[in-house]
Amino acid sequence: MRILLIGVCFFATSVTAQVEREPILATDLLKIQQLGGVTAAPNGRYVAYTVRSIIPDGDDDYRYQSEIWMAAADRSEPPKQMTYGGGNSPVWHPDSERITFLRSVEGNSQVFEISIYGGEARQLFSFKHGVSEPQWSPDGENILFSTTLSRDEVLELTGITPEWSQERPGRSSWEEHTAEANPDGELANVRAWLDKNRRDANPRLLNRLNFQGELDLSPEYRSRHYFVANLAGDDPEIKMVTTGHYSFSNATWLLDNRQIVVSGYPEAAGHPDREQDRDLFLVDIESLRKRLLLDIGGYRLTSPIVSPSGRFITFQASSLTDPGYAQSELGYFAIDGLSPPEMLTLDFDRSIRSVKWSHDEWFVYFTAPSEGGVPLYRASVNEGRPALPTVEPPTDSLLVDSLAQSARSFFYRGELLHRGLPVTQMTENSRGIGSYDITTAMAYMVTTQVLNPSELHASSMDFESSTAITAHNSGWLQNKALSFPAEYRLQRDTLNVQYWVMPPTFQAPGRTYPLLVAIHGGPASMWGPGEATMWHEFQFLTAQGYGLVYSNPRGSGGYGHAFRRANYQDWGVGPGGDVLAVATEVTRRTRWVNTDRQVVTGGSYAGYLTAWIVSQDQRFKAAVAQRGVYDLSTFFGEGNAWRLVPNHFGGYPWEAGVLLRANSPITFVDQIRTPLLIMHADNDLRTGVIQSEVLYKSLKALERPVEYVRYPNAGHNLSRTGNPKQRIDRLLRIWEFMERHVGSGS
């Protein structure tokens, strides 16, 4: 592994020097700028990226604002802000002199463009349904983009009715009501009147399996489709290039400027709510002909990436035979179709994401959560193979069609080639790599580390060292005191549990401090020093005089398939035992911990685990359960993450042997005596607000010490991307509740 030499001197900071610095405050959340959308110009001279800031919105509120910035590769000038009226999703025109991006216009995202030499941004075209994922064709004449459409909108654009049943008992599929709407008329008139009310969403008629969105009910399935805007003339022509009512995703251009590769539902799919499979398809943007490109039995295929020469395609694949636990693997095939596709990372026991080709096509780069960090990896695609001859990119669609036939026959043969790639870890686990891009000479990475929650770094391709080329957060952090985590391991059964301890930011010799046990959600999430979402919360709480420990108990991602699957049919005993064992170990080995003043908190699955732990263990003086699940049987109906029930417990609530009651904190609610703060958002449909209501009402009926907080107009992601004022309120309420019971000093 190559080690990046950055910020080592900070670990030598003395306690005295730390005391002279300022603590992290709750309102410092408003200062954090989050970087993303990194994209290097085709000529490698500049890199564009987004900066999301929190800005005032009225007298006593705030909102998020994203803008486009640009940095010079040679660092001859400081990064400069390119947009001032909002901007996200930057992409480069092939000429490297223009940045295309999205900006909201009357509630819909539209495509704008700005020159790298400055001037005003101009809107390229208007599309009434809104625009996502803009992508220039290789010749710079067309923009491929996606949008999400209702059934009626697809019907209006294509004349096609859905291929699946409407699933309304006793009714034909997708009946069109031509009679006059009249509540006092014949049955046909009444049905037309009822259908008009449905179209007005008063009432909302539900006949879907996945009827819950994130913030509201989702009565109607909406499909994602791709369009192409031809900008060669004065009047842009917009054409729908995927049709039907099934969604498509991850489209990318082939180099012939005529075809796209896209992930979509199988050709014989049923209702999309019930279909988990995806295949790769080839779509001709002129004829709209769609051909199956790749279908691997037992695998869901997504994220096709075309190599720089157009000769190869990588894709991501996840097994359909292990739902809820399958890792994302890397697949690969040559576009000539002369050999079957290969699965390349079955020996790499991590879940890959964010794949990019090197410009010489010898390597693919990707990130993967691993042991508390999100490193960047490099895999040698051609190691052990003869050098490939240099050829012109293919432009003959017949060549591509031959690949479709080869892939189809490959699928029916039931063959699957497996080649374990040599994988090299390029960055260390102590940081998180977010959005990134590479050129022939440099890599540009948004990096999260303890020193700084979000900054853009540049590294040569040997990754021997990297340099921060932006200072969006380093300025306000200059005089701030920080707490640095120390890493430890604990053997539990056959598993090795990794954890980190953060001391109080300002420690005095001989004093002891309360210990806060923080738990992550998921349950397949993973925390570590490179975790961006918890940076401010952890630093604030340690600045208030709390020591903090967080761990990755069994079921966490980043430690391989077996570790992740170790919580199968066991959400409470095993993972909860890991968390408690870590807390015990910290109190045993850490002198500054006051063992009589311990508190615990977590959100989502960790809200569940917080409630579970305090129903099984009495060591904590206070607990905060956030947006959790407390009754798994009803969670199946109340949350849009309901598939966790059959995937993690092997069946449905009505089936024998599915241990939902034994794994539910509500079963043991009478054993909870720890003062508990319950937090939930009014519009949280991922875990369902009734979960928190049942827990609260049960504890009130038992006359136990409990308090309940609900946030209006907020959803499951409140703590990460919610209203900034509510995020600050949430954090301060957690701290204030803990202060009631343990204080922050002895």
XYZ file of C-alpha atoms in Angstrom:
746
model
C 0.000 0.000 0.000
C 1.256 3.467 -0.826
C 1.093 5.865 2.108
C 0.192 9.518 1.619
C 2.369 11.807 3.742
C -0.024 14.508 4.884
C -0.655 16.212 8.187
C 1.620 14.002 10.298
C 2.785 17.012 12.292
C -0.724 17.541 13.667
C -0.505 14.387 15.728
C 2.428 15.876 17.609
C 0.345 18.818 18.812
C 0.752 19.175 22.560
C -2.087 19.371 25.041
C -1.030 22.914 25.867
C -1.240 23.967 22.241
C -4.646 22.330 21.941
C -5.966 24.219 24.956
C -4.986 27.494 23.333
C -7.210 26.668 20.411
C -10.970 27.103 20.121
C -13.477 24.263 20.514
C -15.699 23.057 17.706
C -19.093 24.698 18.212
C -22.563 23.512 17.264
C -22.903 26.395 14.801
C -19.632 25.437 13.111
C -21.858 23.089 11.124
C -22.828 26.196 9.133
C -19.201 26.716 8.116
C -18.544 23.272 6.680
C -18.314 23.204 2.893
C -18.768 19.836 1.226
C -16.983 19.148 -2.052
C -18.084 16.729 -4.763
C -18.694 16.284 -8.469
C -15.007 16.140 -9.360
C -14.362 16.036 -13.114
C -11.123 16.699 -14.970
C -11.114 18.441 -18.345
C -10.371 16.142 -21.311
C -7.084 17.992 -21.927
C -6.129 17.684 -18.254
C -5.555 21.419 -17.711
C -8.366 22.047 -15.234
C -10.575 20.174 -12.802
C -14.130 21.258 -11.978
C -15.941 20.397 -8.770
C -18.916 21.435 -6.669
C -18.950 23.153 -3.295
C -22.094 22.877 -1.177
C -22.387 25.570 1.471
C -24.991 26.493 4.067
C -26.214 30.057 3.624
C -28.781 32.230 5.449
C -32.387 31.874 4.328
C -34.436 34.555 6.032
C -33.957 35.850 9.551
C -33.660 32.584 11.440
C -33.095 29.771 8.988
C -30.586 28.400 6.493
C -30.465 26.500 3.225
C -27.943 24.663 1.081
C -26.385 26.222 -2.008
C -24.155 24.375 -4.471
C -21.774 26.191 -6.844
C -19.255 25.140 -9.490
C -15.560 25.798 -8.863
C -12.535 25.195 -11.065
C -8.884 24.527 -10.187
C -5.854 24.634 -12.490
C -3.961 21.343 -12.764
C -0.587 23.118 -12.646
C -1.740 25.155 -9.610
C -0.616 28.324 -11.353
C -3.659 30.109 -9.948
C -5.910 29.559 -6.944
C -9.245 27.761 -7.445
C -11.962 30.090 -8.612
C -15.712 30.082 -8.308
C -17.388 29.741 -11.709
C -21.086 30.103 -10.834
C -22.951 32.361 -8.420
C -26.580 31.470 -9.041
C -26.319 27.819 -8.116
C -24.838 24.887 -9.984
C -24.236 21.162 -9.698
C -23.398 18.058 -11.776
C -20.560 19.646 -13.787
C -19.429 17.953 -17.016
C -16.855 19.110 -19.536
C -17.521 19.770 -23.190
C -15.090 17.680 -25.273
C -13.253 20.880 -26.303
C -12.215 21.414 -22.632
C -13.196 25.075 -22.820
C -16.749 24.870 -21.492
C -18.310 23.467 -18.330
C -21.888 22.242 -18.580
C -23.887 22.017 -15.352
C -27.374 21.909 -13.865
C -29.225 24.791 -12.233
C -32.739 24.945 -10.850
C -35.220 26.980 -12.890
C -38.735 27.246 -11.448
C -38.247 24.028 -9.511
C -36.734 21.941 -12.313
C -33.054 21.360 -13.091
C -32.022 22.696 -16.500
C -28.763 22.565 -18.466
C -26.442 25.585 -18.433
C -22.967 26.206 -19.779
C -20.156 28.579 -18.864
C -16.804 29.272 -20.482
C -13.640 28.590 -18.510
C -12.579 32.130 -19.444
C -15.490 33.616 -17.520
C -18.649 35.447 -18.462
C -22.292 34.682 -17.780
C -23.689 31.168 -17.813
C -26.261 30.497 -20.526
C -29.078 27.976 -20.611
C -28.646 25.512 -23.490
C -32.243 24.307 -23.696
C -35.362 23.922 -21.596
C -37.067 20.627 -20.796
C -40.344 20.719 -18.891
C -39.731 17.476 -16.990
C -36.323 18.560 -15.669
C -32.842 17.238 -16.404
C -30.441 14.900 -14.562
C -27.103 13.272 -15.432
C -26.093 15.448 -18.421
C -23.388 13.831 -20.562
C -21.852 15.110 -23.816
C -21.494 12.793 -26.784
C -17.851 12.270 -27.813
C -18.267 14.619 -30.809
C -19.732 17.389 -28.637
C -22.981 17.688 -30.613
C -25.475 15.897 -28.349
C -26.262 15.868 -24.647
C -27.588 12.661 -23.143
C -29.644 13.194 -20.000
C -32.226 11.458 -17.836
C -35.498 12.429 -16.236
C -38.192 10.695 -14.192
C -41.683 10.415 -15.645
C -45.124 9.377 -14.442
C -47.210 6.765 -16.221
C -49.322 9.457 -17.885
C -46.224 11.342 -19.051
C -44.733 8.206 -20.607
C -48.084 7.449 -22.216
C -48.237 10.974 -23.644
C -44.706 10.755 -25.064
C -44.798 7.197 -26.413
C -48.388 5.961 -26.548
C -47.230 2.845 -24.702
C -49.162 1.413 -21.748
C -47.347 -0.439 -18.931
C -46.345 -4.022 -19.627
C -47.413 -5.218 -16.175
C -50.756 -5.589 -14.442
C -52.177 -2.674 -12.489
C -52.850 -5.184 -9.697
C -56.326 -3.915 -8.824
C -58.579 -6.796 -7.776
C -61.389 -7.426 -10.253
C -60.271 -4.695 -12.657
C -58.667 -4.948 -16.079
C -55.187 -3.546 -16.495
C -54.917 0.170 -17.197
C -58.505 0.867 -18.185
C -59.069 4.177 -19.951
C -62.226 5.951 -18.786
C -63.964 7.597 -21.722
C -67.363 8.124 -20.144
C -68.397 11.471 -18.671
C -67.422 11.798 -15.017
C -70.623 11.846 -12.957
C -71.091 10.582 -9.376
C -74.819 10.083 -10.030
C -74.498 8.399 -13.408
C -74.115 4.834 -14.580
C -71.253 2.653 -13.326
C -68.995 3.839 -16.166
C -69.686 7.475 -15.213
C -68.987 6.781 -11.541
C -65.741 5.034 -12.426
C -64.677 8.001 -14.547
C -65.515 10.344 -11.651
C -63.534 8.215 -9.195
C -60.601 8.069 -11.597
C -60.622 11.857 -11.942
C -60.372 12.173 -8.168
C -57.470 9.709 -8.189
C -55.684 11.759 -10.817
C -56.130 14.805 -8.586
C -54.573 12.766 -5.725
C -57.735 13.151 -3.655
C -57.790 10.399 -2.546
C -54.503 8.657 -3.259
C -55.124 5.143 -4.526
C -52.469 2.623 -3.530
C -51.962 -0.608 -5.439
C -48.136 -0.810 -5.451
C -45.878 -2.954 -3.295
C -43.379 -0.104 -2.822
C -45.905 2.580 -1.947
C -43.640 4.495 0.452
C -41.164 7.077 -0.746
C -38.690 8.910 1.473
C -40.862 11.811 2.625
C -44.340 10.919 1.384
C -46.405 8.118 -0.060
C -45.562 7.127 -3.622
C -48.817 5.803 -5.082
C -47.536 5.714 -8.664
C -44.391 4.111 -10.000
C -42.260 6.621 -11.883
C -39.757 5.469 -14.494
C -36.363 6.978 -15.339
C -35.742 7.538 -19.041
C -33.004 8.950 -21.227
C -33.264 11.709 -23.799
C -30.805 13.183 -26.271
C -30.698 16.918 -27.038
C -29.066 17.689 -30.400
C -27.373 21.093 -30.138
C -25.778 21.157 -33.588
C -28.320 23.691 -34.905
C -29.872 26.859 -33.566
C -33.009 25.101 -32.351
C -32.160 22.150 -30.065
C -34.003 18.951 -30.913
C -34.868 16.702 -27.952
C -35.568 13.025 -28.514
C -36.617 10.272 -26.113
C -34.268 7.325 -26.647
C -35.498 4.801 -24.055
C -39.152 3.855 -24.107
C -41.720 1.916 -22.127
C -42.530 2.157 -18.446
C -39.513 0.385 -16.989
C -36.691 2.505 -15.565
C -33.209 2.731 -17.059
C -30.030 3.900 -15.332
C -26.286 4.511 -15.714
C -26.356 5.279 -19.441
C -23.069 6.021 -21.189
C -22.058 6.828 -24.774
C -20.194 4.564 -27.136
C -17.561 6.361 -29.180
C -19.541 6.168 -32.421
C -21.857 8.939 -31.102
C -24.819 6.809 -32.224
C -25.338 4.317 -29.416
C -25.555 4.189 -25.640
C -25.101 1.371 -23.144
C -27.608 1.397 -20.302
C -28.738 -0.727 -17.370
C -32.376 -1.767 -17.403
C -34.964 -4.323 -16.372
C -34.920 -7.778 -18.013
C -36.936 -8.088 -21.181
C -39.459 -10.414 -19.546
C -39.748 -8.503 -16.281
C -42.899 -8.300 -14.208
C -43.987 -5.373 -12.070
C -40.880 -3.227 -11.348
C -41.636 -3.243 -7.607
C -41.076 -7.000 -7.630
C -38.093 -7.155 -9.971
C -34.544 -6.956 -8.606
C -32.649 -8.060 -11.716
C -30.953 -5.686 -14.185
C -29.251 -6.358 -17.524
C -27.167 -4.225 -19.870
C -28.709 -3.012 -23.111
C -27.511 -1.279 -26.252
C -29.740 1.518 -27.610
C -29.365 3.168 -31.013
C -30.346 6.811 -30.598
C -31.517 7.163 -34.218
C -33.592 4.014 -34.735
C -34.373 3.602 -30.977
C -33.574 -0.070 -31.440
C -32.825 -1.695 -28.075
C -30.732 -4.857 -27.950
C -29.788 -7.027 -25.029
C -26.057 -6.591 -24.493
C -25.317 -8.656 -21.399
C -27.367 -10.889 -19.125
C -25.498 -12.957 -16.537
C -27.720 -15.414 -14.736
C -27.989 -14.712 -11.023
C -26.400 -11.256 -11.217
C -27.781 -7.720 -11.256
C -25.743 -5.652 -13.748
C -25.300 -1.879 -13.464
C -22.889 1.006 -14.082
C -21.353 0.245 -17.497
C -18.187 2.280 -18.166
C -16.710 2.450 -21.685
C -12.907 2.510 -21.897
C -11.122 5.497 -23.493
C -10.596 3.653 -26.799
C -14.141 2.316 -26.802
C -12.858 -1.274 -26.958
C -13.831 -2.439 -23.465
C -16.650 -2.046 -20.976
C -16.585 -2.565 -17.245
C -19.726 -3.063 -15.216
C -20.741 -3.723 -11.632
C -22.493 -6.945 -10.686
C -24.136 -8.091 -7.467
C -25.469 -11.557 -6.765
C -29.227 -12.010 -6.707
C -28.891 -15.186 -4.660
C -27.767 -13.341 -1.521
C -30.072 -10.312 -1.260
C -29.185 -7.855 1.466
C -25.600 -9.076 1.775
C -24.208 -9.360 -1.765
C -21.168 -7.223 -2.507
C -20.711 -5.257 -5.712
C -18.193 -6.960 -8.013
C -16.330 -5.670 -11.057
C -17.012 -7.231 -14.461
C -15.322 -6.646 -17.803
C -15.635 -7.555 -21.472
C -14.113 -6.612 -24.805
C -16.439 -4.989 -27.276
C -15.484 -7.321 -30.121
C -17.456 -10.049 -28.370
C -14.913 -12.750 -29.199
C -14.636 -13.915 -25.607
C -17.183 -14.108 -22.792
C -17.244 -11.450 -20.096
C -15.198 -11.962 -16.961
C -15.826 -11.305 -13.307
C -12.647 -9.725 -11.995
C -12.974 -9.090 -8.252
C -14.569 -12.200 -6.773
C -11.301 -12.673 -4.850
C -11.359 -9.061 -3.616
C -13.563 -9.306 -0.535
C -14.907 -5.775 -0.604
C -17.813 -3.988 -2.299
C -16.582 -1.773 -5.120
C -17.894 1.606 -6.253
C -16.918 4.569 -8.480
C -15.037 2.733 -11.239
C -12.816 4.644 -13.707
C -10.508 3.532 -16.510
C -6.897 4.654 -16.784
C -6.191 6.452 -20.049
C -3.859 3.689 -21.278
C -6.500 1.053 -20.404
C -4.075 -1.038 -18.374
C -5.803 -0.256 -15.085
C -9.186 0.371 -13.592
C -9.518 2.472 -10.443
C -12.275 2.201 -7.878
C -13.077 2.924 -4.241
C -14.328 0.462 -1.645
C -15.203 0.838 2.042
C -12.541 -1.034 3.995
C -11.679 -1.188 7.688
C -12.849 2.283 8.613
C -11.801 4.120 5.471
C -12.740 4.457 1.831
C -9.458 3.925 -0.019
C -8.779 4.263 -3.714
C -7.707 1.015 -5.371
C -6.097 0.135 -8.694
C -6.591 -3.157 -10.508
C -4.404 -4.302 -13.389
C -6.803 -5.448 -16.095
C -4.107 -6.664 -18.490
C -1.499 -8.077 -16.135
C -0.250 -11.402 -17.450
C -1.690 -10.778 -20.902
C 0.161 -9.766 -24.075
C 0.141 -6.078 -24.886
C -2.884 -5.015 -26.881
C -2.290 -3.484 -30.300
C -3.293 0.115 -30.810
C -6.373 0.332 -33.024
C -8.949 2.926 -33.920
C -12.068 2.928 -31.745
C -14.856 0.804 -33.259
C -17.628 2.652 -35.032
C -19.411 -0.178 -36.817
C -22.695 -0.934 -35.095
C -22.587 -4.450 -36.552
C -19.524 -5.078 -34.419
C -21.485 -4.087 -31.365
C -24.437 -6.204 -32.430
C -22.122 -9.205 -32.648
C -21.244 -8.569 -29.007
C -24.916 -8.658 -28.079
C -25.285 -12.070 -29.700
C -22.126 -13.328 -28.012
C -23.294 -12.150 -24.610
C -26.703 -13.717 -25.086
C -25.260 -17.097 -26.059
C -22.745 -16.810 -23.219
C -25.629 -16.453 -20.803
C -27.412 -19.509 -22.138
C -24.248 -21.612 -21.931
C -24.236 -20.846 -18.200
C -20.521 -20.062 -18.282
C -18.871 -17.455 -16.094
C -15.180 -16.703 -16.414
C -13.502 -15.677 -13.191
C -10.174 -13.928 -13.051
C -8.807 -12.556 -9.789
C -7.273 -9.178 -10.544
C -4.111 -7.996 -8.828
C -5.513 -5.145 -6.709
C -3.304 -2.453 -5.176
C -4.506 -0.126 -2.434
C -3.390 3.382 -3.371
C -4.509 5.409 -0.328
C -4.631 4.568 3.355
C -7.611 3.572 5.479
C -7.404 6.638 7.709
C -9.153 8.812 5.146
C -12.236 8.641 2.989
C -12.052 9.184 -0.767
C -15.284 10.576 -2.148
C -15.706 11.910 -5.658
C -12.534 11.635 -7.742
C -11.199 11.743 -11.302
C -7.947 10.872 -13.015
C -5.943 12.196 -15.959
C -2.845 10.767 -17.625
C -0.673 12.362 -14.955
C -2.769 13.229 -11.903
C -5.537 12.033 -9.610
C -7.955 14.496 -7.997
C -9.783 13.288 -4.898
C -12.248 14.790 -2.450
C -10.811 13.636 0.848
C -12.252 13.405 4.353
C -9.833 13.077 7.260
C -9.778 14.048 10.901
C -7.870 17.224 10.062
C -10.455 18.431 7.564
C -13.936 17.134 6.651
C -13.758 17.959 2.930
C -10.990 19.194 0.657
C -9.747 18.468 -2.869
C -6.363 16.767 -3.061
C -4.121 16.173 -6.059
C -1.682 13.303 -6.381
C 0.664 12.039 -9.034
C -0.275 8.614 -10.312
C 2.321 6.876 -8.158
C 0.341 8.078 -5.114
C 3.502 8.554 -3.080
C 2.151 11.851 -1.744
C -0.756 14.190 -2.238
C -1.397 17.882 -1.735
C -4.532 19.791 -0.828
C -5.232 22.171 -3.706
C -8.264 23.806 -2.086
C -8.818 25.546 1.244
C -12.588 25.590 1.607
C -12.485 24.387 5.219
C -8.884 24.761 6.301
C -9.274 28.502 6.898
C -11.942 28.387 9.585
C -10.328 25.253 11.065
C -6.946 26.925 11.519
C -7.491 27.852 15.177
C -9.772 24.961 16.100
C -8.810 22.202 18.528
C -9.579 18.681 17.352
C -9.751 15.246 18.920
C -7.872 12.492 17.096
C -9.067 8.869 17.239
C -6.823 5.986 18.238
C -7.503 2.648 16.527
C -7.889 -0.669 18.360
C -9.042 -4.230 17.666
C -10.988 -6.659 19.811
C -11.461 -10.376 19.217
C -15.095 -11.428 19.589
C -15.934 -15.079 18.963
C -14.410 -15.741 15.543
C -14.602 -12.076 14.529
C -12.170 -9.218 14.897
C -13.983 -5.983 15.760
C -12.287 -2.684 14.929
C -12.966 0.407 17.024
C -11.686 3.917 17.634
C -11.429 6.004 20.793
C -11.555 9.809 20.692
C -10.451 11.505 23.928
C -12.073 14.723 25.157
C -10.578 17.571 23.160
C -9.475 19.466 26.273
C -8.174 17.087 28.916
C -6.810 17.978 32.321
C -4.346 15.637 34.038
C -5.954 13.408 36.654
C -9.549 14.166 35.675
C -12.041 11.620 34.400
C -14.705 12.163 31.755
C -17.939 10.555 30.610
C -17.793 8.044 27.766
C -20.205 8.293 24.845
C -20.712 5.075 22.898
C -21.714 6.004 19.321
C -23.225 3.338 17.035
C -23.573 3.446 13.249
C -26.666 2.524 11.248
C -27.175 0.479 8.149
C -26.687 -2.118 9.522
C -24.109 -2.504 6.720
C -22.660 0.994 7.092
C -19.114 1.516 8.343
C -17.481 4.241 10.403
C -13.866 5.287 10.614
C -11.652 8.387 10.599
C -12.657 9.067 7.003
C -16.383 9.234 7.767
C -17.664 12.607 6.552
C -21.200 12.607 7.971
C -20.072 12.260 11.605
C -17.083 14.614 11.526
C -18.815 17.628 13.061
C -20.896 15.658 15.570
C -17.912 13.746 16.942
C -15.735 16.852 17.190
C -18.501 18.843 18.881
C -19.192 16.180 21.522
C -15.517 15.638 22.351
C -15.147 19.433 22.620
C -17.906 19.357 25.278
C -15.825 17.068 27.477
C -16.976 13.635 26.349
C -14.719 10.786 25.404
C -16.180 8.918 22.476
C -15.877 5.374 21.154
C -17.282 4.057 17.899
C -16.912 0.597 16.408
C -17.883 -1.543 13.446
C -19.754 -4.498 14.957
C -20.653 -7.628 13.022
C -22.879 -6.801 10.072
C -20.809 -3.741 9.141
C -19.497 -3.263 5.621
C -15.809 -2.969 4.844
C -14.636 -6.266 6.375
C -15.697 -8.802 3.786
C -18.783 -10.844 3.042
C -18.583 -13.206 6.027
C -18.305 -10.359 8.546
C -21.183 -8.510 6.921
C -23.376 -11.607 6.966
C -22.556 -12.400 10.604
C -25.719 -10.576 11.733
C -28.057 -12.805 9.712
C -31.155 -13.479 11.844
C -29.346 -11.699 14.680
C -29.608 -7.918 14.795
C -29.424 -7.661 18.557
C -27.425 -10.227 20.508
C -24.301 -10.446 18.329
C -23.878 -6.811 17.221
C -25.042 -5.492 20.603
C -22.566 -7.782 22.316
C -19.785 -6.398 20.111
C -20.666 -2.809 21.028
C -20.828 -3.617 24.758
C -17.580 -5.582 24.656
C -15.851 -2.607 23.046
C -17.244 -0.259 25.720
C -16.040 -2.618 28.436
C -12.584 -2.785 26.898
C -12.355 1.018 26.659
C -13.284 1.483 30.310
C -10.743 -1.160 31.271
C -7.789 0.274 29.373
C -8.489 4.040 29.394
C -7.687 5.936 32.607
C -9.633 9.082 31.809
C -12.965 7.241 31.463
C -15.397 7.490 34.363
C -17.074 4.079 34.264
C -20.108 5.365 36.177
C -20.881 7.987 33.530
C -21.498 6.220 30.243
C -24.095 7.143 27.600
C -25.052 5.615 24.257
C -26.664 6.835 21.025
C -27.261 5.873 17.421
C -29.627 6.413 14.510
C -31.611 4.237 12.096
C -30.429 0.633 12.655
C -28.301 2.102 15.454
C -31.484 3.571 16.955
C -32.708 -0.018 17.029
C -29.437 -1.197 18.574
C -29.479 1.598 21.169
C -32.947 0.512 22.331
C -31.888 -3.143 22.244
C -28.785 -2.499 24.341
C -30.573 -0.565 27.085
C -33.175 -3.347 27.250
C -30.370 -5.846 27.920
C -27.782 -3.845 29.886
C -28.106 -1.274 32.662
C -24.673 0.377 32.587
C -25.700 3.527 30.697
C -26.941 6.599 32.541
C -28.722 7.959 29.457
C -29.449 6.896 25.880
C -30.679 8.587 22.707
C -32.444 6.404 20.106
C -32.780 8.214 16.788
C -35.073 7.349 13.831
C -34.938 3.698 14.822
C -36.819 0.456 14.268
C -38.174 -1.128 17.428
C -40.778 -3.648 16.236
C -39.555 -5.653 13.253
C -42.959 -7.215 12.555
C -44.638 -3.859 11.958
C -41.505 -2.369 10.350
C -42.243 -4.661 7.410
C -45.332 -2.547 6.701
C -44.238 0.875 7.945
C -40.894 1.488 6.247
C -39.660 1.636 2.669
C -36.622 -0.378 3.792
C -38.953 -3.334 4.420
C -36.804 -5.739 2.364
C -34.395 -5.835 5.294
C -36.894 -8.134 6.993
C -36.954 -11.007 4.447
C -33.322 -10.457 3.438
C -31.870 -10.417 6.965
C -34.270 -12.744 8.758
C -35.020 -15.286 6.045
C -38.736 -14.721 5.636
C -41.844 -12.654 6.312
C -43.606 -11.930 9.620
C -46.270 -14.579 9.037
C -43.794 -17.368 8.291
C -42.651 -19.854 10.915
C -39.094 -19.619 12.169
C -38.653 -15.929 11.296
C -37.384 -14.568 14.600
C -38.718 -11.024 14.458
C -40.242 -10.816 17.925
C -37.109 -12.248 19.547
C -35.027 -9.625 17.748
C -37.303 -6.644 18.499
C -36.504 -4.196 21.318
C -40.228 -3.686 21.920
C -40.373 -7.307 23.153
C -38.121 -6.327 26.057
C -39.403 -2.789 26.571
C -40.383 -3.546 30.178
C -36.680 -4.081 30.921
C -35.702 -0.559 29.790
C -34.962 1.636 32.801
C -32.292 3.875 31.289
C -33.450 7.487 30.738
C -34.189 7.545 27.011
C -34.572 10.355 24.483
C -36.388 9.187 21.330
C -35.977 11.261 18.161
C -37.781 10.891 14.842
C -38.776 13.005 11.827
C -42.420 13.476 10.900
C -41.944 12.476 7.256
C -39.541 9.587 7.783
C -40.894 6.746 5.682
C -37.708 4.713 5.692
C -38.216 3.525 9.247
C -41.723 4.818 9.941
C -42.690 7.211 12.731
C -45.038 4.681 14.345
C -41.923 2.769 15.394
C -40.918 5.618 17.698
C -44.497 6.239 18.821
C -44.891 2.641 19.980
C -41.628 2.741 21.917
C -42.479 6.073 23.523
C -46.031 5.142 24.459
C -44.890 1.817 25.891
C -42.308 3.486 28.115
C -44.794 6.163 29.210
C -47.320 3.462 30.121
C -44.567 1.786 32.143
C -43.808 5.162 33.785
C -40.192 5.000 32.692
C -37.981 8.116 32.157
C -38.506 8.947 28.482
C -38.716 12.041 26.278
C -39.813 12.214 22.656
C -38.786 14.733 19.959
C -40.364 14.959 16.485
C -39.066 17.146 13.646
C -41.660 18.557 11.206
C -41.129 18.525 7.430
C -38.075 16.295 7.839
C -37.104 12.798 6.748
C -34.750 9.975 7.577
C -31.664 11.893 6.445
C -32.249 14.811 8.813
C -28.885 14.421 10.563
C -26.944 14.387 7.277
C -28.765 16.515 4.727
C -31.758 17.912 6.592
C -32.642 21.488 7.439
C -29.464 23.018 8.936
C -31.286 24.590 11.891
C -32.932 21.260 12.719
C -29.547 19.526 12.461
C -28.108 21.911 15.048
C -31.186 21.521 17.258
C -30.884 17.742 17.101
C -27.221 17.771 18.099
C -27.755 20.183 20.984
C -30.716 18.173 22.306
C -28.595 15.025 22.362
C -25.872 16.836 24.288
C -28.311 18.554 26.661
C -30.057 15.272 27.461
C -26.758 13.607 28.277
C -25.696 16.544 30.425
C -28.754 16.032 32.620
C -27.486 12.605 33.584
C -23.693 12.567 33.438
C -22.396 16.131 33.051
C -19.025 16.707 31.380
C -16.502 16.782 34.209
C -15.777 15.259 37.618
